[in-house]
Short mmCIF file of C-alpha atoms in Angstrom, two decimals:
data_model
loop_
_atom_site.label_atom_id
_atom_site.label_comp_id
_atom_site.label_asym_id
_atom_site.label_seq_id
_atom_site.Cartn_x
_atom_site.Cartn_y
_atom_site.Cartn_z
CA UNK A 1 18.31 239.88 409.32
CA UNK A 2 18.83 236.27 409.22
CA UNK A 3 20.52 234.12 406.96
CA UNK A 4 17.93 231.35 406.65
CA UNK A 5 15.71 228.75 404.37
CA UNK A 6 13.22 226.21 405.48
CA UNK A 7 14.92 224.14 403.12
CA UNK A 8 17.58 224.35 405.88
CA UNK A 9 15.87 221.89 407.83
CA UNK A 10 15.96 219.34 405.54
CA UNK A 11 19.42 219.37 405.74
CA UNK A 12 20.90 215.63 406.13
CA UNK A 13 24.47 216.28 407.38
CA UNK A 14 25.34 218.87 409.77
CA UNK A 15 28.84 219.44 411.29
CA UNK A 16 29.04 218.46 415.06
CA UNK A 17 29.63 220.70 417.74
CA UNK A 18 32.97 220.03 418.23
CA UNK A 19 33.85 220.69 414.97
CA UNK A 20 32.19 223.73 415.54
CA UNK A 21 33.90 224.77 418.65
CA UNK A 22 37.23 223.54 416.93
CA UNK A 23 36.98 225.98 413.86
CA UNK A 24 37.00 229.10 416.47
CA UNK A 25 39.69 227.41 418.99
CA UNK A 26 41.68 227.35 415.23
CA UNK A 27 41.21 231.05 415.13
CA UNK A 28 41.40 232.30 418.32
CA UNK A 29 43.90 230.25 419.58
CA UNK A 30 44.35 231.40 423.15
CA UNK A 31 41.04 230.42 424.09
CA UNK A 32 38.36 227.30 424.52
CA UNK A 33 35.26 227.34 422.68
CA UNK A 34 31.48 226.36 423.59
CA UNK A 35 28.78 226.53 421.33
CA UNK A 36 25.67 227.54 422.58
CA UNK A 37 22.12 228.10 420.79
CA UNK A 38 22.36 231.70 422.09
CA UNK A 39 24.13 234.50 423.43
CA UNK A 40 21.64 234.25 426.48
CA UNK A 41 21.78 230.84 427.02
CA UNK A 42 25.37 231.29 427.00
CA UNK A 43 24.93 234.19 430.27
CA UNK A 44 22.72 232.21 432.21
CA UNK A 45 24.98 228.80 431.81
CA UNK A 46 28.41 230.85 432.87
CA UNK A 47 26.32 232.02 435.93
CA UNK A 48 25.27 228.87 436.82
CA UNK A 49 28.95 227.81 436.18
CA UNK A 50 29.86 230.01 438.86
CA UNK A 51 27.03 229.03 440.98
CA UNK A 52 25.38 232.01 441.18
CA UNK A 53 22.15 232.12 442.95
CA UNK A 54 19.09 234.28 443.60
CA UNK A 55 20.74 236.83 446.63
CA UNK A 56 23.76 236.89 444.58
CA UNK A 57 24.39 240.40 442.45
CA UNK A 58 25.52 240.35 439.02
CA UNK A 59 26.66 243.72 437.45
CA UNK A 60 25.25 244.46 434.39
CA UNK A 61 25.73 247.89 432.30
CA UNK A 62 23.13 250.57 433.19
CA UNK A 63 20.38 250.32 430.59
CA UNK A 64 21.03 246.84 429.70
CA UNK A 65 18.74 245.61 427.39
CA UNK A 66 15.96 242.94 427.96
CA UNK A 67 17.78 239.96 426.98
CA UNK A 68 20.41 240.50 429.46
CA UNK A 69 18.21 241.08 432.25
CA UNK A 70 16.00 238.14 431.38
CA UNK A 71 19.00 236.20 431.31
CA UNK A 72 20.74 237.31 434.30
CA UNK A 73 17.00 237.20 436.30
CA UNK A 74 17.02 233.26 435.78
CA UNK A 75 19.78 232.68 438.28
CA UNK A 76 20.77 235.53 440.13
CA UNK A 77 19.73 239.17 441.20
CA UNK A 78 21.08 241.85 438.43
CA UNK A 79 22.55 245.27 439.41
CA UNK A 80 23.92 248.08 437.55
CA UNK A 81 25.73 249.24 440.05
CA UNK A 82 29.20 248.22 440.57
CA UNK A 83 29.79 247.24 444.14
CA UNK A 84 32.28 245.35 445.75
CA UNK A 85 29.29 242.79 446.90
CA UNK A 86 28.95 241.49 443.54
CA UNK A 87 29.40 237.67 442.05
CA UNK A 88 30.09 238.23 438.69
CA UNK A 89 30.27 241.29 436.09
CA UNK A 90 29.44 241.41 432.63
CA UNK A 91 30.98 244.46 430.43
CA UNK A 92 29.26 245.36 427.06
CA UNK A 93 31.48 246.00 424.50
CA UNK A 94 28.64 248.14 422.47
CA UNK A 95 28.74 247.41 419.00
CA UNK A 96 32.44 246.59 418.77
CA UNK A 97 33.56 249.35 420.85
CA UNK A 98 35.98 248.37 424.08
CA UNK A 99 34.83 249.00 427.20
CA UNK A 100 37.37 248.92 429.83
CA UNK A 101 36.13 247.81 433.37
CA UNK A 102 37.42 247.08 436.75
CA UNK A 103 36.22 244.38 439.37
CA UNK A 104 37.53 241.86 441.70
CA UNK A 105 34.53 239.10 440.67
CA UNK A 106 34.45 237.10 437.25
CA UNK A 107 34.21 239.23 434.19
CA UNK A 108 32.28 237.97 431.68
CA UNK A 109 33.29 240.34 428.12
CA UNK A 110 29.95 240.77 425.92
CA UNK A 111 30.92 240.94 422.55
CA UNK A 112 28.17 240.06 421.06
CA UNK A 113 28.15 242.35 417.98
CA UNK A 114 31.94 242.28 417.86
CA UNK A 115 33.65 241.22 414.55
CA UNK A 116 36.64 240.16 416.21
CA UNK A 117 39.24 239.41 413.69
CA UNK A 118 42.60 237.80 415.63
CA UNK A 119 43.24 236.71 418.91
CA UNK A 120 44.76 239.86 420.16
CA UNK A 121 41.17 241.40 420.09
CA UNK A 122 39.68 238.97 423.01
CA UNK A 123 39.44 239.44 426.25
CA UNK A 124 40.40 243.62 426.55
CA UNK A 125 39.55 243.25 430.50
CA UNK A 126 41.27 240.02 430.61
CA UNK A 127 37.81 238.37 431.41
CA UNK A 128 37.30 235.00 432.26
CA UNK A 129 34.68 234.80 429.82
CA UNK A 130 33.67 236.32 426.03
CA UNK A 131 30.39 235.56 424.59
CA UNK A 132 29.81 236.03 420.87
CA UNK A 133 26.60 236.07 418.99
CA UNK A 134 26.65 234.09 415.66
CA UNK A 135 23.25 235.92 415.33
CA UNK A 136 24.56 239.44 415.41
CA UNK A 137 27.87 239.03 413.87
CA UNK A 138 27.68 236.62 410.65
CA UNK A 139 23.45 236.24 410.31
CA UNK A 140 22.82 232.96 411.30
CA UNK A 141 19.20 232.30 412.70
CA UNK A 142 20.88 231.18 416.63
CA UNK A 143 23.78 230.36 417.94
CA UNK A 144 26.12 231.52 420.67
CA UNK A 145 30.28 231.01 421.44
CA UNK A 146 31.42 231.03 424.77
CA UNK A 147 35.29 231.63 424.83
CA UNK A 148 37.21 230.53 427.71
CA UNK A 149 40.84 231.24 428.89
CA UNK A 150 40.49 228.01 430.58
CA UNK A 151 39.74 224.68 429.48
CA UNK A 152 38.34 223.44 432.79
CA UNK A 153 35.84 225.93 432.52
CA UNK A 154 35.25 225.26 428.88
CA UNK A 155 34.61 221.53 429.54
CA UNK A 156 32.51 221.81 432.60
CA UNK A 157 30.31 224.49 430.52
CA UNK A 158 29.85 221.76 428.24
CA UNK A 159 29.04 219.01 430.28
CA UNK A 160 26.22 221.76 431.82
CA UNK A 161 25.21 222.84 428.30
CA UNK A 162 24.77 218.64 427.57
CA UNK A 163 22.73 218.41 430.70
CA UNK A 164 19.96 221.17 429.23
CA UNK A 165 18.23 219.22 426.59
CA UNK A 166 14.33 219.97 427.74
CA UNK A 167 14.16 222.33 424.96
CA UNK A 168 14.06 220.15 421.86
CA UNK A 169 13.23 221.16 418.15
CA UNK A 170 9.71 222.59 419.05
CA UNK A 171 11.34 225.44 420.88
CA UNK A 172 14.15 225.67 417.67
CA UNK A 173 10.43 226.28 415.38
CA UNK A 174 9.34 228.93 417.58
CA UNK A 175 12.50 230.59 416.90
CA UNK A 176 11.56 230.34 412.90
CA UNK A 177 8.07 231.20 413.51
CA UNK A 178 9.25 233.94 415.10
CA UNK A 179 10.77 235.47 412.32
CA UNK A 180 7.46 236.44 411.34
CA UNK A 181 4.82 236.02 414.19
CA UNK A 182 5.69 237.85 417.26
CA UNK A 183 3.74 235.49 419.64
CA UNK A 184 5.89 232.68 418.81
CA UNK A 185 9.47 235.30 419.21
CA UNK A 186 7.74 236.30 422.53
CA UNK A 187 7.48 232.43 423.76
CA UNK A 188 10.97 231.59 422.33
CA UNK A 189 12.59 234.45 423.65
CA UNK A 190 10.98 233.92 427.51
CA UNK A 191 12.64 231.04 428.11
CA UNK A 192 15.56 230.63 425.47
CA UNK A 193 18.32 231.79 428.27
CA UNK A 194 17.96 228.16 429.81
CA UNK A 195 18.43 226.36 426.27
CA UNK A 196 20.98 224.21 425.70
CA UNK A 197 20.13 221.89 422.63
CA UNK A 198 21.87 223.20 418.93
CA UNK A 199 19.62 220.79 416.41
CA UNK A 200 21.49 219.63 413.30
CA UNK A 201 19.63 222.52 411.53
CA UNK A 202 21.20 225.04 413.52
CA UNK A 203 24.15 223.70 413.50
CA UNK A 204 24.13 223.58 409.49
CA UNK A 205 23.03 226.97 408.88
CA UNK A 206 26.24 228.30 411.56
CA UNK A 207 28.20 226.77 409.30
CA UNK A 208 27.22 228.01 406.20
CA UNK A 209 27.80 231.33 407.53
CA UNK A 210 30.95 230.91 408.94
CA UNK A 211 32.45 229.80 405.54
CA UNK A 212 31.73 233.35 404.82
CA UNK A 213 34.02 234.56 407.50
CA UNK A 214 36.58 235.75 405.44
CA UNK A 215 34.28 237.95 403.28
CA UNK A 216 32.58 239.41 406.42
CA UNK A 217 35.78 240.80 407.74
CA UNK A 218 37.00 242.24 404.61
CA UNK A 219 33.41 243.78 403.53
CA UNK A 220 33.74 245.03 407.16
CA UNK A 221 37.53 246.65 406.73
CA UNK A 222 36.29 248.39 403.25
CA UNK A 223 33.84 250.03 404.70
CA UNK A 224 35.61 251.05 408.10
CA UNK A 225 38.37 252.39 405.53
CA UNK A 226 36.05 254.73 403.03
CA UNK A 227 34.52 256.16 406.28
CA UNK A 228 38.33 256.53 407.97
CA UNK A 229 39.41 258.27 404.35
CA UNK A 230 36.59 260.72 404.45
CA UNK A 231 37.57 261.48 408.17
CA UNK A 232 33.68 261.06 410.13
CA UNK A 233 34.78 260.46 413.44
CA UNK A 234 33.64 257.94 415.95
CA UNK A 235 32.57 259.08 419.11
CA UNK A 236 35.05 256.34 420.68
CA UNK A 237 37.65 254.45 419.13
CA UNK A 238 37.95 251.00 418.08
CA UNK A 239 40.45 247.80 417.93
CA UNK A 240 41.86 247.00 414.30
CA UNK A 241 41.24 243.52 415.73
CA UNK A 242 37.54 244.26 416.35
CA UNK A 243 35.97 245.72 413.97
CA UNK A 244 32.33 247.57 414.81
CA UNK A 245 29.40 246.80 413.49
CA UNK A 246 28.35 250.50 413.08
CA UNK A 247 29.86 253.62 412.60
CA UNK A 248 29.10 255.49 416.19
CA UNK A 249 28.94 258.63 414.58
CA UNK A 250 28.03 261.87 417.97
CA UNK A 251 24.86 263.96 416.91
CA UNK A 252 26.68 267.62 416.77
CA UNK A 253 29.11 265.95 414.35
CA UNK A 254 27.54 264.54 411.69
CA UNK A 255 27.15 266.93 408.65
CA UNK A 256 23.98 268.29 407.07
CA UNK A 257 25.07 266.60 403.90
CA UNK A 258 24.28 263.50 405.77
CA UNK A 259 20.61 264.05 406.41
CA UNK A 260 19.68 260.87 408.82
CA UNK A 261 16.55 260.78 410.53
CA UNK A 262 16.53 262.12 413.82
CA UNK A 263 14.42 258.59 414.74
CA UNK A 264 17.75 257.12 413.85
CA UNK A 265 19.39 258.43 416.80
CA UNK A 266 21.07 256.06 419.34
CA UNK A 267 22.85 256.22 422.90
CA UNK A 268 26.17 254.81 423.92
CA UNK A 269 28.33 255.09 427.22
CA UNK A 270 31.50 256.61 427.90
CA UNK A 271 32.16 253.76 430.39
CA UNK A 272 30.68 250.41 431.35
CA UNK A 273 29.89 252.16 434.46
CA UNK A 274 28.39 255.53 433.30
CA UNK A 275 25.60 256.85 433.49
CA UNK A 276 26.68 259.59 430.88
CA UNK A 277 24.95 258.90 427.71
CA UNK A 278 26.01 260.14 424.11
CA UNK A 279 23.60 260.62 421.66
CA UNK A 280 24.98 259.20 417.96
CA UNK A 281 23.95 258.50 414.74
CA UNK A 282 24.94 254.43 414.49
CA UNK A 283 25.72 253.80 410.59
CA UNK A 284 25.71 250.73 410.15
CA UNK A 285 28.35 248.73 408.29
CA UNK A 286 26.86 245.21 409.15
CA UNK A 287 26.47 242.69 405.97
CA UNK A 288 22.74 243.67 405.16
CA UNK A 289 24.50 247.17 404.58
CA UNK A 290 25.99 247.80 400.80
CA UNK A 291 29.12 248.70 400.38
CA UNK A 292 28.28 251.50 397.74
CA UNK A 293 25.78 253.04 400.83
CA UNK A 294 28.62 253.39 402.72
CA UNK A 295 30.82 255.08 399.91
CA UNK A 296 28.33 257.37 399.24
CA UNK A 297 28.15 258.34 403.17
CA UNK A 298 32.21 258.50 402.84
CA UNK A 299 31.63 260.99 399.50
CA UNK A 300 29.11 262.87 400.55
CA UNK A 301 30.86 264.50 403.95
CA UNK A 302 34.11 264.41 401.95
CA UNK A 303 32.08 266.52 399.53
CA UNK A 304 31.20 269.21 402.19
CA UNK A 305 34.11 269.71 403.94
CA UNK A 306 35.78 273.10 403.11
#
């Protein structure tokens, strides 16, 4: 959920969006940031970038969820097949797990729910592109990063992203709204992929939650580490540089003592490629998670092992 007040948008000062871009260029210093209002404005705005156009095939993992396909749909044709005929290629890295991927167009990495910690972790399939959701990883009510590995492309998607300013602070209200009336989600969400305006409000609340950074990433490691000590396996492994936001925990693993809900169950892919599902058990580990839940998860299969 959210991080968000209407008292919010009174806010008077807001940092600008270069300040923005500058505090994750400080970070992840072998890139170029953009800040977008969205993850899927961010898609539709690289594929435009690469002048994509309606015949043109963009890969995107099998199963992909709406929001990609939406986005995708507005400028080009998408395909989850991997063919040698397509454009571009985006590679989900599902919930903070690397996906490795091979293709001779543009990669675009989606790391959208990836707490990625140092520089090392961008860019596993030395993409031309990584997208980050300020949503999904620190709770803000928008926002989107584009990281580059080159600053032509960084400035040109910012000059584009300047150019997209139909969407003023009407559309930003239907994205409140939203929060609780899902007519006004449903109209935000139809045609947020070809946003481009971040109001001062948005902009504000990013930044309150990205003060919080450093207490993200160490909530995050405790909780990786009580679930490492009490030796639940993931189904795949992960980066120590990005850090999942849920513990992908495979269905014939997870012990009795755990008792989840089997409407709790979740797929994930071997590959970006794959059609090969595996069912899991997701536990999350996100903010809105305690970190005493998790320890008991941690004590409770320690508990009843042999």
């Amino acid at each position: 959920e959210p991080k968000f007040s209407l008292t919010d948008l009174l806010v008077k000062l807001a940092p600008s969006i270069t300040t923005i871009e500058g505090f994750f260029e400080d970070i992840y210093h072998n890139s170029y940031a953009v800040l977008m209002p969205s993850g899927r404005s961010a898609i539709s705005l690289i594929l435009q970038h690469l002048e994509i156009t309606r015949p043109d095939l963009v890969y995107i993992p099998p199963y992909s969820s709406h929001c990609v396909i939406n986005s995708v749909g507005y400028v080009g044709t998408p395909s989850p097949e991997l063919k040698n005929t397509i454009k571009a290629a985006i590679c989900f890295h599902q919930w903070g797990y690397t996906h490795k991927l091979t293709a001779t167009a543009p990669i675009i990495e989606d790391s959208v729910d990836s707490l990625i910690t140092s520089p090392e972790g961008l860019f596993p399939n030395d993409g031309r592109f990584e997208i980050l959701s300020l949503s999904k990883i620190y709770r803000s009510i928008s926002g989107g990063i584009i990281l580059c590995q080159s600053q032509k492309d960084a400035q040109k998607l910012r000059n584009s992203r300047d150019a997209r300013q139909v969407y003023k602070n009407s559309h930003f209200m239907m994205r409140i709204i939203g929060r609780n009336i899902s007519n006004a989600y449903a109209y935000w969400n139809a045609v947020e992929p070809l946003n481009g305006y971040i109001p001062p409000a948005l902009r504000a609340n990013i930044w309150k939650r990205l003060t919080r950074m450093d207490e993200i990433i160490m909530d995050r490691k405790m909780k990786i580490s009580f679930l490492e000590q009490s030796s639940i396996k993931t189904v795949l492994p992960f980066s120590k540089s990005r850090l999942p936001i849920c513990w992908a925990v495979a269905k014939k693993d997870l012990p009795t003592s755990l008792s989840m809900p089997d409407e709790s169950v979740r797929q994930i892919r071997e590959s970006p490629s794959a059609n090969k599902l595996i069912s899991v058990y997701p536990l999350p580990l996100h903010e809105g998670i305690s970190t005493e839940r998790v320890k008991s998860w941690a004590l409770s299969y320690k508990d009843s092992l042999p």
